[in-house]
mmCIF file of C-alpha atoms and ligand atoms in Angstrom:
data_model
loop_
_atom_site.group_PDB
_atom_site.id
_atom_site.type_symbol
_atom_site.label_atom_id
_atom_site.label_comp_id
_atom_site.label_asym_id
_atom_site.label_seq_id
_atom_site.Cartn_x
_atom_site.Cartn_y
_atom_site.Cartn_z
ATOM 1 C CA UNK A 1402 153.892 102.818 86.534
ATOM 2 C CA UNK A 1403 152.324 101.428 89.792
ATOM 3 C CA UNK A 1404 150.473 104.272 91.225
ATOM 4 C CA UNK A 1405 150.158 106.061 87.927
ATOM 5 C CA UNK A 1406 146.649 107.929 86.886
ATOM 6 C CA UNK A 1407 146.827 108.792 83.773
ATOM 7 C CA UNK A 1408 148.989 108.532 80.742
ATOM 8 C CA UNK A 1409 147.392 111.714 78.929
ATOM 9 C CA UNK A 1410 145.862 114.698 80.357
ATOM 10 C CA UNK A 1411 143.964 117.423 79.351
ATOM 11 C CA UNK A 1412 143.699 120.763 81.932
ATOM 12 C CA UNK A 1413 141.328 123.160 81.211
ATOM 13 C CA UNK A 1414 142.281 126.620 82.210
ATOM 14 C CA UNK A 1415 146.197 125.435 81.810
ATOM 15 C CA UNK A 1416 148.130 128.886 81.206
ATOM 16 C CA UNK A 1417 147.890 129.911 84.417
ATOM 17 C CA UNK A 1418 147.775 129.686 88.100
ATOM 18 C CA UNK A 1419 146.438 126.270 89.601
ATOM 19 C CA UNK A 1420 145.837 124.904 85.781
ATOM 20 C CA UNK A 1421 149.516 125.668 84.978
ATOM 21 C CA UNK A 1422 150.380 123.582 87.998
ATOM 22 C CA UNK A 1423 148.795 120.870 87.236
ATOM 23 C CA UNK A 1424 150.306 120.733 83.734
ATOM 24 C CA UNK A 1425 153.916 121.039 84.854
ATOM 25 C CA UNK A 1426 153.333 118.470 87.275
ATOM 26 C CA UNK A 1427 151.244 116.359 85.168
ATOM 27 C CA UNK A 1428 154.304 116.429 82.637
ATOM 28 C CA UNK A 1429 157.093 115.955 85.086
ATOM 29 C CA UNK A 1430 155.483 112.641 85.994
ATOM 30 C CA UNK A 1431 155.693 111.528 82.034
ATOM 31 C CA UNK A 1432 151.654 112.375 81.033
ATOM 32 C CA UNK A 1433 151.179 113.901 77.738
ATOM 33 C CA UNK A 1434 148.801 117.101 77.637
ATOM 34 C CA UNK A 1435 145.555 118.753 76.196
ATOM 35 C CA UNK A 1436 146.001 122.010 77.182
ATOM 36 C CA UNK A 1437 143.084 124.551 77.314
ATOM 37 C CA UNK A 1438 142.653 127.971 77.415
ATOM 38 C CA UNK A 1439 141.459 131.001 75.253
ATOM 39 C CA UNK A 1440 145.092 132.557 74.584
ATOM 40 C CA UNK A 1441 146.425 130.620 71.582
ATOM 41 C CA UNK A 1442 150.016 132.443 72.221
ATOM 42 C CA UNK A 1443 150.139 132.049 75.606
ATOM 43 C CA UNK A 1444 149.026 128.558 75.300
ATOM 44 C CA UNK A 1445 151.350 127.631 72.369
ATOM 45 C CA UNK A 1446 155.045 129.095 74.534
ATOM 46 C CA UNK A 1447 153.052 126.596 77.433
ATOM 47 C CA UNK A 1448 153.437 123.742 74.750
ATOM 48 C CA UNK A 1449 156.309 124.578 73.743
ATOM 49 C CA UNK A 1450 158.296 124.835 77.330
ATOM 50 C CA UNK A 1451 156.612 121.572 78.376
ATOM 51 C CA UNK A 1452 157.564 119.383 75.307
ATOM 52 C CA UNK A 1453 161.595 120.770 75.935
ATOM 53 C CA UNK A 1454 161.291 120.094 79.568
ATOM 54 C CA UNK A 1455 159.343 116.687 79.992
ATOM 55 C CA UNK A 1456 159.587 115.264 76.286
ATOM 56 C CA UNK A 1457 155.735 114.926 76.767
ATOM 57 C CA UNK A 1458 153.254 115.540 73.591
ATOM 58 C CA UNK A 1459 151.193 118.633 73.900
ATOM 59 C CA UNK A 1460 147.689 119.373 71.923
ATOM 60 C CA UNK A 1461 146.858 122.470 71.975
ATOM 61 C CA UNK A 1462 143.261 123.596 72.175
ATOM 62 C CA UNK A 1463 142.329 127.116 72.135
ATOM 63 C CA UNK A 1464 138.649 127.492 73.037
ATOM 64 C CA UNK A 1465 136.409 130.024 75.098
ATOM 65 C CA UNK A 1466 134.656 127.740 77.177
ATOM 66 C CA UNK A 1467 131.511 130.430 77.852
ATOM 67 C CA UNK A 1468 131.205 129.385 73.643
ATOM 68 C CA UNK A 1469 129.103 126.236 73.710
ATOM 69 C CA UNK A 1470 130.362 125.356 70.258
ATOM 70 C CA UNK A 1471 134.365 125.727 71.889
ATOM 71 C CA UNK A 1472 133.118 123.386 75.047
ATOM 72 C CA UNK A 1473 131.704 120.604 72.145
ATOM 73 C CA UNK A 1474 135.240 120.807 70.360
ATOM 74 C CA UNK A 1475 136.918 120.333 73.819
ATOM 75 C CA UNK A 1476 134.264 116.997 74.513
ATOM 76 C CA UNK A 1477 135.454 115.441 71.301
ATOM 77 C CA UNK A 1478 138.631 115.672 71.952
ATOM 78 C CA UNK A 1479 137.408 113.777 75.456
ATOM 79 C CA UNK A 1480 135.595 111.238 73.040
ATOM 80 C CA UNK A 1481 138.497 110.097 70.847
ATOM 81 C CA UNK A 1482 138.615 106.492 71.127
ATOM 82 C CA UNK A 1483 141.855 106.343 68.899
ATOM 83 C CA UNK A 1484 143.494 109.052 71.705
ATOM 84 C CA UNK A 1485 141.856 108.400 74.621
ATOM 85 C CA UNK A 1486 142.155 110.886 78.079
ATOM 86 C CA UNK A 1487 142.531 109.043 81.070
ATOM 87 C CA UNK A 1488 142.725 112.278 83.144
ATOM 88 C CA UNK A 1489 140.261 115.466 83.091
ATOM 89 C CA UNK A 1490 140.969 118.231 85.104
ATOM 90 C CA UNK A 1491 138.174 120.973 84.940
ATOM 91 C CA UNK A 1492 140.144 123.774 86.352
ATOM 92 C CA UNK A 1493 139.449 127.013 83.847
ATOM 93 C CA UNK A 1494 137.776 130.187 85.653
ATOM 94 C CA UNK A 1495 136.945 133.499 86.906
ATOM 95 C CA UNK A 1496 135.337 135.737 88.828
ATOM 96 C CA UNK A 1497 132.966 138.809 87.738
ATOM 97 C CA UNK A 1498 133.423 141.930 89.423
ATOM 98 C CA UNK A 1499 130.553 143.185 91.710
ATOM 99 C CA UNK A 1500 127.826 141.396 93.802
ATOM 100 C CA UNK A 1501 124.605 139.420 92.159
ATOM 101 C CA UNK A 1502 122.010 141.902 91.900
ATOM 102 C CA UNK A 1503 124.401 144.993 90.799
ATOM 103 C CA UNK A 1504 125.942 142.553 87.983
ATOM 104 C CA UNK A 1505 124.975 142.345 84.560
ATOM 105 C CA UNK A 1506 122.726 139.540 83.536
ATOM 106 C CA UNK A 1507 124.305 138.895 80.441
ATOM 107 C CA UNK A 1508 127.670 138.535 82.694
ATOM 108 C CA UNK A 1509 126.396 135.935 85.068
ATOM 109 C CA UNK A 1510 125.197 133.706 82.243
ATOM 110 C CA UNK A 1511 128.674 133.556 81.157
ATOM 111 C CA UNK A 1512 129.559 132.929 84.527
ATOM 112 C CA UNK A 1513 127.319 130.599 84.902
ATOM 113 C CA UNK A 1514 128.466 128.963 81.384
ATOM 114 C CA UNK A 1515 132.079 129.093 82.554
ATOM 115 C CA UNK A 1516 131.856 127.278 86.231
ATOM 116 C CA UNK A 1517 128.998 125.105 85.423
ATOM 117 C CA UNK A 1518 128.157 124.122 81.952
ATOM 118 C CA UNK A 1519 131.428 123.950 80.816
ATOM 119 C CA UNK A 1520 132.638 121.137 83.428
ATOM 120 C CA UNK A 1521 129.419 119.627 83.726
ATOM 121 C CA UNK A 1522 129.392 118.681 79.418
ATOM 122 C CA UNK A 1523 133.266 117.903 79.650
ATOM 123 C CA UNK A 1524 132.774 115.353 82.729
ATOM 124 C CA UNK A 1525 129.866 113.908 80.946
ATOM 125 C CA UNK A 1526 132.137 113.316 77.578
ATOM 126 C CA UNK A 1527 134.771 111.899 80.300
ATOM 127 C CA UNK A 1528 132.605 109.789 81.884
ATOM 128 C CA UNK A 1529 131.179 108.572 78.588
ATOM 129 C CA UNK A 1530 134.476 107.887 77.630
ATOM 130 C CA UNK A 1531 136.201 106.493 80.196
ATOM 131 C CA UNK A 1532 133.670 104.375 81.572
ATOM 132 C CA UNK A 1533 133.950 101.673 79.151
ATOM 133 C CA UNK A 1534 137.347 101.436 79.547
ATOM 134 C CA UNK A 1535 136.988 100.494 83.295
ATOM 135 C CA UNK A 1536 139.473 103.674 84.092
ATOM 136 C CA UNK A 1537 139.992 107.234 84.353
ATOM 137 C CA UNK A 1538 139.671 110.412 86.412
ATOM 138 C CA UNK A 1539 138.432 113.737 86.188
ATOM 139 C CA UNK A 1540 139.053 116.926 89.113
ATOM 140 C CA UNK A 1541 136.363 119.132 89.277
ATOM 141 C CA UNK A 1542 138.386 122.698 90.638
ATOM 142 C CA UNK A 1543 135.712 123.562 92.979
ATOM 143 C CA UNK A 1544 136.864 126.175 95.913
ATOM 144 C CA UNK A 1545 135.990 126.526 99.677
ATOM 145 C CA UNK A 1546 133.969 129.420 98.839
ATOM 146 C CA UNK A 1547 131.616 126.118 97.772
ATOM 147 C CA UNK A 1548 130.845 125.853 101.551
ATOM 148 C CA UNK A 1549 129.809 129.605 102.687
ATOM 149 C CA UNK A 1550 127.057 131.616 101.415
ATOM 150 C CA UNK A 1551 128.717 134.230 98.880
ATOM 151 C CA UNK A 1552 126.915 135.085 96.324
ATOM 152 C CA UNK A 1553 127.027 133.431 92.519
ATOM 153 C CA UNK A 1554 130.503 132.055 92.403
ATOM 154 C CA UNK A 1555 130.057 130.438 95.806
ATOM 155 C CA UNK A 1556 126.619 128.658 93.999
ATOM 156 C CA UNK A 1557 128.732 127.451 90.798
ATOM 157 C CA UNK A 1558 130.989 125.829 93.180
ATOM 158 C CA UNK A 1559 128.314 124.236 95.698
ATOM 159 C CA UNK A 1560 126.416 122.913 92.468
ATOM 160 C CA UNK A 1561 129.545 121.532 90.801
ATOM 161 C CA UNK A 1562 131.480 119.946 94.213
ATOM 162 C CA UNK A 1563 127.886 118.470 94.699
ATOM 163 C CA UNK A 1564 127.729 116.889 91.573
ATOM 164 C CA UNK A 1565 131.375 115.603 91.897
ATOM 165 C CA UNK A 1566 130.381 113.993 95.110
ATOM 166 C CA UNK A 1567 127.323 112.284 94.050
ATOM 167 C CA UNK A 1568 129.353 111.009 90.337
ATOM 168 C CA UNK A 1569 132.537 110.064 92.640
ATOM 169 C CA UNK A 1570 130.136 107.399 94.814
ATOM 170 C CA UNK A 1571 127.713 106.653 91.183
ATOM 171 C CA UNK A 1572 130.395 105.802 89.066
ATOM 172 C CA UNK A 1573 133.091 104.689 91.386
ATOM 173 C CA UNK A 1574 132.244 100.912 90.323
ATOM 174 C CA UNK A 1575 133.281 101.772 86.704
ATOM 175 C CA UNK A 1576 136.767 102.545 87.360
ATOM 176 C CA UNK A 1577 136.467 105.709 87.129
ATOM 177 C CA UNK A 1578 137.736 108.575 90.033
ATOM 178 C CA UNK A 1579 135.763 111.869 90.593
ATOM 179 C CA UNK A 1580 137.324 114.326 92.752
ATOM 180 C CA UNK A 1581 135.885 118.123 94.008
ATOM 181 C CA UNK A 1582 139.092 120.246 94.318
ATOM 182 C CA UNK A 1583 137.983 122.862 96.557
ATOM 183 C CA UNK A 1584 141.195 124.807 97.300
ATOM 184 C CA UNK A 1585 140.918 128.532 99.774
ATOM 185 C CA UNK A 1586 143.204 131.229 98.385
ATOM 186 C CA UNK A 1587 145.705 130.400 96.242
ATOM 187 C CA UNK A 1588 148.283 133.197 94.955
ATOM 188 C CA UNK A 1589 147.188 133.094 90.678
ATOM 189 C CA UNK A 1590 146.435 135.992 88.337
ATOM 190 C CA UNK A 1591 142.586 135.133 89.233
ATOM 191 C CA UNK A 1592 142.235 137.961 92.018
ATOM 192 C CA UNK A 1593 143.710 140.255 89.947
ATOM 193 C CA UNK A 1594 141.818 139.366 87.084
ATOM 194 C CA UNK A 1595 138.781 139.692 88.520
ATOM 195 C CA UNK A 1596 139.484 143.316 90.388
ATOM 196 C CA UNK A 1597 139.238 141.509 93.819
ATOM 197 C CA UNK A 1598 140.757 143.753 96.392
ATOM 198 C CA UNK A 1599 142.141 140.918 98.647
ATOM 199 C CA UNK A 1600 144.735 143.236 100.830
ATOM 200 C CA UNK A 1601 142.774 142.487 103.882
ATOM 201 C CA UNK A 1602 143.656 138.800 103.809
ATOM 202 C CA UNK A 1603 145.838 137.422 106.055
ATOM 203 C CA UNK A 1604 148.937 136.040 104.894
ATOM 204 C CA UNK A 1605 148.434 132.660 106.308
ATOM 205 C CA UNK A 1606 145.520 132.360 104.148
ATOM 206 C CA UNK A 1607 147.467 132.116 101.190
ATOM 207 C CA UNK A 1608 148.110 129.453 99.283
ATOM 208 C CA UNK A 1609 150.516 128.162 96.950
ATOM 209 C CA UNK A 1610 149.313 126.575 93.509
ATOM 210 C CA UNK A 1611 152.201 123.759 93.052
ATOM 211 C CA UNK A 1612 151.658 122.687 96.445
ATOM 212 C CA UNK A 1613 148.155 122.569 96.039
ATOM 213 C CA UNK A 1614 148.289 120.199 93.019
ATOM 214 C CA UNK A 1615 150.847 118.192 94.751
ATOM 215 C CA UNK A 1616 148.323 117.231 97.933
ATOM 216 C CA UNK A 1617 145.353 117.163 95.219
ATOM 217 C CA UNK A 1618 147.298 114.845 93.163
ATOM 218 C CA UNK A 1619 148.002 112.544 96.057
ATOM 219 C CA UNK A 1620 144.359 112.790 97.391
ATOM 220 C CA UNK A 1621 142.782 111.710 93.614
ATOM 221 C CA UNK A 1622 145.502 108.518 94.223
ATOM 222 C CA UNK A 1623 144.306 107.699 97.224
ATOM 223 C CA UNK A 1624 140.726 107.797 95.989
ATOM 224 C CA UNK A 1625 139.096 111.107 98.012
ATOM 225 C CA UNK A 1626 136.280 112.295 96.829
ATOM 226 C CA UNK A 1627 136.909 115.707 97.740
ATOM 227 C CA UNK A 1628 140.372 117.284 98.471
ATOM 228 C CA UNK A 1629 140.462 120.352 100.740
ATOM 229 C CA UNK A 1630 144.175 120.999 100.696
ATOM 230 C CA UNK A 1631 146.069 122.092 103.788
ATOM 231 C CA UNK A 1632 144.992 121.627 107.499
ATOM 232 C CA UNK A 1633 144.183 125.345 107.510
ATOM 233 C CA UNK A 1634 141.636 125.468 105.085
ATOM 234 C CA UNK A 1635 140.353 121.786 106.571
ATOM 235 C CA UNK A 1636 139.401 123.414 110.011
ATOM 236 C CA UNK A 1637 137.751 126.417 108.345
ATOM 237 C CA UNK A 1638 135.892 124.145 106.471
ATOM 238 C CA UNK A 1639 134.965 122.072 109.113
ATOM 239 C CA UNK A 1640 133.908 125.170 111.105
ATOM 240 C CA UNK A 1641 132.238 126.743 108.321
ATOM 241 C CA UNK A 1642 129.960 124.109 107.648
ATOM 242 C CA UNK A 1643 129.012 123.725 111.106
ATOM 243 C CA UNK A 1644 128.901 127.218 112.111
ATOM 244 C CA UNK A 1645 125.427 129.137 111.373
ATOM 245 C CA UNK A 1646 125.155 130.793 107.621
ATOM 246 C CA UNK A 1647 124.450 134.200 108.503
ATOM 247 C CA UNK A 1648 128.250 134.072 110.920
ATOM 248 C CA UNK A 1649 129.309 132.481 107.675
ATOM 249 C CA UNK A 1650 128.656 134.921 105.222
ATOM 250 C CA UNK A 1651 129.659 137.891 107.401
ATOM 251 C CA UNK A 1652 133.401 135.850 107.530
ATOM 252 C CA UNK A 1653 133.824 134.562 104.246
ATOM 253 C CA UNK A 1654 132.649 137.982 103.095
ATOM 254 C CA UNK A 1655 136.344 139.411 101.934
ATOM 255 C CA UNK A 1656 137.251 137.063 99.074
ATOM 256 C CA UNK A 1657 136.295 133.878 96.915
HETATM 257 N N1 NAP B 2771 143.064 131.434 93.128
HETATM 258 C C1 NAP B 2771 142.222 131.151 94.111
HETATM 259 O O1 NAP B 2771 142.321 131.726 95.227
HETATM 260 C C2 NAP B 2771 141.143 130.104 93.918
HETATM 261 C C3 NAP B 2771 140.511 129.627 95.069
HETATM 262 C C4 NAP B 2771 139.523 128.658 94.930
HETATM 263 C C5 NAP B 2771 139.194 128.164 93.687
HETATM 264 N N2 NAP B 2771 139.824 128.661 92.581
HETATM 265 C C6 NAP B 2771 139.424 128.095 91.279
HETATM 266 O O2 NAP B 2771 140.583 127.563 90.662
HETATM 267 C C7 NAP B 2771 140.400 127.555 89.240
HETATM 268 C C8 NAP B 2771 141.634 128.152 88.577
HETATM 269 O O3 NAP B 2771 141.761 129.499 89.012
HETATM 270 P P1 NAP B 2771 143.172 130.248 89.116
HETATM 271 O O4 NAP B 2771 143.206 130.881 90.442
HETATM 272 O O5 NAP B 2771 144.262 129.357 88.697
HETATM 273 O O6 NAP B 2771 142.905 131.417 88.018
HETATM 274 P P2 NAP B 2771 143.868 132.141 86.971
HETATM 275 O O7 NAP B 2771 145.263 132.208 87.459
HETATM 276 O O8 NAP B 2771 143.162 133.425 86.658
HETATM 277 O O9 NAP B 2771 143.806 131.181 85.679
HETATM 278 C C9 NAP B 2771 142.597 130.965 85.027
HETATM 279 C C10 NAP B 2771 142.813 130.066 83.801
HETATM 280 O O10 NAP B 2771 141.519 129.821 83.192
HETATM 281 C C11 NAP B 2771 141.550 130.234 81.826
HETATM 282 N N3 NAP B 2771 140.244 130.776 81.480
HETATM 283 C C12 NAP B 2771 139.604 131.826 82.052
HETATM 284 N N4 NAP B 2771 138.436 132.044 81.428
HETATM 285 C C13 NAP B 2771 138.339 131.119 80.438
HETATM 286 C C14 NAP B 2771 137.375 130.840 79.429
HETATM 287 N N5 NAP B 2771 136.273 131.602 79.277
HETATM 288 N N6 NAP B 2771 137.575 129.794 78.600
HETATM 289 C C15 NAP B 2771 138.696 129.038 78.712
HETATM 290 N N7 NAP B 2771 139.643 129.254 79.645
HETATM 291 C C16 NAP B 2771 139.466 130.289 80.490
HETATM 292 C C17 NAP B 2771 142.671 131.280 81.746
HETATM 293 O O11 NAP B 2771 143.288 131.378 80.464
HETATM 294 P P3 NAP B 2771 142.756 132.386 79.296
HETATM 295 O O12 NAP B 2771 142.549 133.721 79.936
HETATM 296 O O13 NAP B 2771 143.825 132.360 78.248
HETATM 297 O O14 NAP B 2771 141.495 131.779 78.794
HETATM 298 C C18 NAP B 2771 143.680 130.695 82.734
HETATM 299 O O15 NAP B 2771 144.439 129.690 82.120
HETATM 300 C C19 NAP B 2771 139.105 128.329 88.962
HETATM 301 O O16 NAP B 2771 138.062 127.417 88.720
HETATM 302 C C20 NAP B 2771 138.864 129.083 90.263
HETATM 303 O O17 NAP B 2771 137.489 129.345 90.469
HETATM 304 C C21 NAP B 2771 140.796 129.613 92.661
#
């Protein structure tokens, strides 16, 4: 067990892409599951494959997590004493389709629910949590577009690595790991999803999700506060925090 995180999970976001990474490598290391998403089918053959493979338990919670009263059912489950959570992984989201400005209003506030409120009341359940116990850790799935100037999504995931940074360094006395996740393309159904025409990007950009979980799994072990995964997207991120905003923004402008 030396070395171990957590004994029981729960993954927001878990029936796909980098979420459905983390829970098939959160179960091949023995950790039993809260898995989160809005498809209850999709969610429940998830469950079901994991359980077979792993001999893990799986909970299964289906909530919409732009629904404030779905986020508060997802928070108690983070503030069971009798089944405690040693590991939160805030991974679930999207992208909206179209630039701030052209967008809806009412879609950005569900945006805006989605990347920000959602993590930010499910760390502070965590954190609540966990923090008696003198252990735990919660991943906050942040992205590089966190370091350019792009628009809303890029905001979401400036305001929630920032938070992740400053709770890492607060709370790191109490036992408890925070971690900013801040991975650069990664193949998922989230471009597609979000009608992101990402043809122009170079191969070598591309990421792949189990990979990804395996370095951010190792980094959250060795205690990093934030995990950029892969040299690649290190140097860009090095370069594009250095680099002016305006040379910034014209780069980073092809994808999130
Ligand atoms: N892929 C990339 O290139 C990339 C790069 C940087 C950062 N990220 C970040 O990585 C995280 C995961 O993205 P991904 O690429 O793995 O996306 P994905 O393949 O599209 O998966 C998204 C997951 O989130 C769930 N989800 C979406 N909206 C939800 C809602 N309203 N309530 C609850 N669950 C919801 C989806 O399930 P349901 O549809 O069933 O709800 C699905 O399980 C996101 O935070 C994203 O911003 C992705």
């Amino acid at each position: 067990m030396l070395g171990r995180m957590s004994a029981r999970a729960l993954v927001t976001g878990a029936t796909a892409g980098i979420g459905n990474s983390f829970v098939r490598a959160l179960a091949a290391r023995g950790d039993d599951l809260v898995i989160v998403a809005r498809d209850t089918a999709r969610l429940e053959a998830l469950a079901t494959d994991l359980r077979a493979a792993h001999g893990v338990e799986v909970d299964v919670v289906t909530a919409d997590l732009t629904v404030p009263a779905d986020v508060d059912r997802v928070a108690a489950v983070l503030a069971d004493p009798d089944r405690p959570v040693d590991l939160l992984v805030n991974n679930a989201g999207a992208s909206l389709a179209g630039w701030f400005g052209d967008t809806d209003i009412a879609d950005e506030d569900r945006q805006l629910d989605l990347l920000v409120r959602a993590p930010m009341h499910l760390m502070d359940a965590a954190l609540k949590a966990m923090g008696p116990r003198g252990r735990g850790a919660v991943v906050n799935v942040t992205s590089v577009a966190a370091f350019t100037p792009r628009g809303v999504y890029s905001a979401h995931k400036i305001w929630l690595t920032n938070l992740s940074l400053w709770t890492a360094w607060h709370h790191a006395a109490s036992g408890v790991k925070v971690m900013a996740l801040a991975p650069g393309f990664t193949r998922t159904e989230f471009h597609q999803r979000g009608e992101m025409d990402v043809s122009g990007v170079p191969r070598w950009m591309w990421l792949d999700a189990d990979r990804l979980v395996a370095d951010a799994l190792r980094d959250l072990e060795r205690g990093k506060a934030l995990s950029v995964p892969s040299k690649r997207y290190k140097v860009l991120t090095f370069l594009a925090k250095h680099a002016p905003s305006s040379l910034v923004a014209r780069a980073a402008k092809r994808g999130r």
